[in-house]
PDB file of C-alpha atoms in Angstrom:
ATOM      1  CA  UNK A   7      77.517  -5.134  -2.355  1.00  0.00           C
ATOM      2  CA  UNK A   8      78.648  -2.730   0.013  1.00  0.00           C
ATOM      3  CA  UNK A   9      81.489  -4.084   2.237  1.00  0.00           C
ATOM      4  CA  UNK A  10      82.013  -3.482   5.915  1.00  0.00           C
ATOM      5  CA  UNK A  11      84.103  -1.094   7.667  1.00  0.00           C
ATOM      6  CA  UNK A  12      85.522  -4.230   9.238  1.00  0.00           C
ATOM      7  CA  UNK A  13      86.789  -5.792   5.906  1.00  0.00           C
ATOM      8  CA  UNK A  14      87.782  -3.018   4.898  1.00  0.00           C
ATOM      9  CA  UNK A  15      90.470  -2.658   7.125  1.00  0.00           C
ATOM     10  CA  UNK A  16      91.236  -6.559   7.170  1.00  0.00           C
ATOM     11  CA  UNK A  17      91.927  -5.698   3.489  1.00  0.00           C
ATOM     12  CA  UNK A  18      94.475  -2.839   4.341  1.00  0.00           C
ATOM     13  CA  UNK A  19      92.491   0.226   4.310  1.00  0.00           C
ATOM     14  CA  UNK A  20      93.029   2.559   6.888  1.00  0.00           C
ATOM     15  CA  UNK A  21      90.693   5.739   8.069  1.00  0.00           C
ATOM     16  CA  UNK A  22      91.520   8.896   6.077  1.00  0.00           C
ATOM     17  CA  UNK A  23      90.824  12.569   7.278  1.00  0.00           C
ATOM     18  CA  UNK A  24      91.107  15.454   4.975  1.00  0.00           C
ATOM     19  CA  UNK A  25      90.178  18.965   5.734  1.00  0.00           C
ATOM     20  CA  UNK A  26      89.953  20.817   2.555  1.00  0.00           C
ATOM     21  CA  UNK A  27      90.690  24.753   3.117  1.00  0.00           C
ATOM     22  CA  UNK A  28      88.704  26.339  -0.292  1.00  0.00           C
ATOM     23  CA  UNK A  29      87.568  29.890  -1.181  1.00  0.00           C
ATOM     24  CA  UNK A  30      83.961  31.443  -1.075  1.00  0.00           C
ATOM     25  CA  UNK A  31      82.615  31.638  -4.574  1.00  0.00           C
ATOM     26  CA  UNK A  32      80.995  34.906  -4.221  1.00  0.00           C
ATOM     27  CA  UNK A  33      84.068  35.930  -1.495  1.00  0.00           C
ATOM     28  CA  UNK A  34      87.214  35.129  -3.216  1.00  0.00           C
ATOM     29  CA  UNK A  35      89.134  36.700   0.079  1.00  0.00           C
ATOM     30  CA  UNK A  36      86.854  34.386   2.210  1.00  0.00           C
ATOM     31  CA  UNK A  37      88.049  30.909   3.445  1.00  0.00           C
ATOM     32  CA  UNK A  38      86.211  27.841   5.034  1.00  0.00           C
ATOM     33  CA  UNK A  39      86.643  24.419   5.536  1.00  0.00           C
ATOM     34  CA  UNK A  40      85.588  21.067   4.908  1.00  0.00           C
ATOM     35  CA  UNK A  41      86.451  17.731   6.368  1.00  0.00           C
ATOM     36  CA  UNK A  42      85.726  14.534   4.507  1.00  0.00           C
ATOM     37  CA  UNK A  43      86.236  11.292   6.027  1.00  0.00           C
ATOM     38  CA  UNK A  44      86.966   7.907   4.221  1.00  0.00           C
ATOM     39  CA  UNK A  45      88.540   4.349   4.814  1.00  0.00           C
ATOM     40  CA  UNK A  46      91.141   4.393   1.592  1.00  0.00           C
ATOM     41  CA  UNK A  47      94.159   2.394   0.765  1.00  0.00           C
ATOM     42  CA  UNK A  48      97.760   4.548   1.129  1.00  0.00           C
ATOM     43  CA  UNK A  49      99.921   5.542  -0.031  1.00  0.00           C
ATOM     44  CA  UNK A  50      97.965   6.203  -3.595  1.00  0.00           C
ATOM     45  CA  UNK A  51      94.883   7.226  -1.983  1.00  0.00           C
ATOM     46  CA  UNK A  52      92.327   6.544  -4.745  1.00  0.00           C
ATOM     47  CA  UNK A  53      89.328   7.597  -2.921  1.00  0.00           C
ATOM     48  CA  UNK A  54      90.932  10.953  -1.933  1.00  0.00           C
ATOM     49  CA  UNK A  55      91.873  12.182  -5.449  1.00  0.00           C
ATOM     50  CA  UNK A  56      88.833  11.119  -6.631  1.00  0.00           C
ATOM     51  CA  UNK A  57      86.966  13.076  -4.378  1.00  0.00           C
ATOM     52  CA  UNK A  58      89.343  16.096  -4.926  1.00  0.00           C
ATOM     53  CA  UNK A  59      89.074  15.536  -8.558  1.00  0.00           C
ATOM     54  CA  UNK A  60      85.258  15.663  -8.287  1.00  0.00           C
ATOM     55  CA  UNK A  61      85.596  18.789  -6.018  1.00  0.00           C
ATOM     56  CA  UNK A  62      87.240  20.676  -8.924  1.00  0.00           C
ATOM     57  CA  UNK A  63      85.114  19.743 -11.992  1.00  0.00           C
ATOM     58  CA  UNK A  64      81.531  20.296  -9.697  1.00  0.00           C
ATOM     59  CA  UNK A  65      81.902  22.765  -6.513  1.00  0.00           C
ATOM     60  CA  UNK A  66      82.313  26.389  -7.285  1.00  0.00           C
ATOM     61  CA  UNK A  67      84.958  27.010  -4.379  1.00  0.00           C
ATOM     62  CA  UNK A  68      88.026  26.791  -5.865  1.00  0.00           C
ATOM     63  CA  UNK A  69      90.235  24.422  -3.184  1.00  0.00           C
ATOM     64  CA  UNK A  70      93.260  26.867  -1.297  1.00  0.00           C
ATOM     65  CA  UNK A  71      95.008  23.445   0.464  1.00  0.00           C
ATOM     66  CA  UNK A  72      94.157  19.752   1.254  1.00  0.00           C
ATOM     67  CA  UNK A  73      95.720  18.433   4.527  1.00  0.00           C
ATOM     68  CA  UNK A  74      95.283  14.995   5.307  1.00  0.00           C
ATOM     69  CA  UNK A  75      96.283  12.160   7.513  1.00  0.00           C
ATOM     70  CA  UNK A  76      95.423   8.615   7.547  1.00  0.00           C
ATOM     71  CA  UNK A  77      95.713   5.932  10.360  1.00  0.00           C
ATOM     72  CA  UNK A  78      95.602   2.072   9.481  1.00  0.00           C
ATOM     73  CA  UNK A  79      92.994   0.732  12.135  1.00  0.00           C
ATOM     74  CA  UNK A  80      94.538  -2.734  12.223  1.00  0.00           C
ATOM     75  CA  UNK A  81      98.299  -2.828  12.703  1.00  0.00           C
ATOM     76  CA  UNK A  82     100.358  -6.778  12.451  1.00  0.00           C
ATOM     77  CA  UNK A  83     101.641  -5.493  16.341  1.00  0.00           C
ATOM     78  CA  UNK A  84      98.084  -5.276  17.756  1.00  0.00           C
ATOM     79  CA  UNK A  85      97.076  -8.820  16.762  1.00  0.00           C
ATOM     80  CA  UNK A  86      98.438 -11.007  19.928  1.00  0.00           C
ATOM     81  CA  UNK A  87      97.524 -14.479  20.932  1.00  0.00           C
ATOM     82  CA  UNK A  88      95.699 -15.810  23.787  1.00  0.00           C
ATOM     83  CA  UNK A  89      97.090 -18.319  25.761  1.00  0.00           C
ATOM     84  CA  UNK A  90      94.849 -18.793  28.586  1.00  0.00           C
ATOM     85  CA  UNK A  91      91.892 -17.011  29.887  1.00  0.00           C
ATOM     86  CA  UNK A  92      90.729 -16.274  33.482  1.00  0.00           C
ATOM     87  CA  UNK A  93      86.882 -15.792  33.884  1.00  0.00           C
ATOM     88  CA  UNK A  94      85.626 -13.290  36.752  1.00  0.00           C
ATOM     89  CA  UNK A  95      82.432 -13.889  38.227  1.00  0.00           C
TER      90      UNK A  95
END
């Protein structure tokens, strides 16, 4: 069963942003990009290397560079408790 994105991150994953800078298959002087976007546990990154590791054994464009950066959605300092509440009309 697939899980949320919302227990996800209650479990520690964070959002994870890679663009991947590869070569043209035909056009070895060519570059492009690709961004792939996942929610993936650092600082091993399992879904990350498995896409890159799928990239290499099944796309023709060889990868140049992989930058990446990954941001945990749910931090201990943004949790906060409420003490009271004030309702507005």
């Amino acid at each position: 069963m697939a899980e949320t994105e919302t227990e996800l991150m209650l479990k520690g994953y964070g959002l994870t942003t890679a663009e991947m800078v590869y070569r043209m298959p035909d056009f070895q002087s060519v570059l492009n990009t690709f961004v792939w976007q996942d929610y993936d546990l650092a600082p091993d990154y399992p879904r990350l290397f498995k896409f890159i590791e799928f990239w290499q054994g099944e796309i023709d464009g060889p990868l140049h560079s992989v930058r990446f950066t990954h941001r945990k959605m749910i931090a201990p300092g943004e949790w906060r408790n409420v003490v009271g509440e004030f309702p507005l009309h």
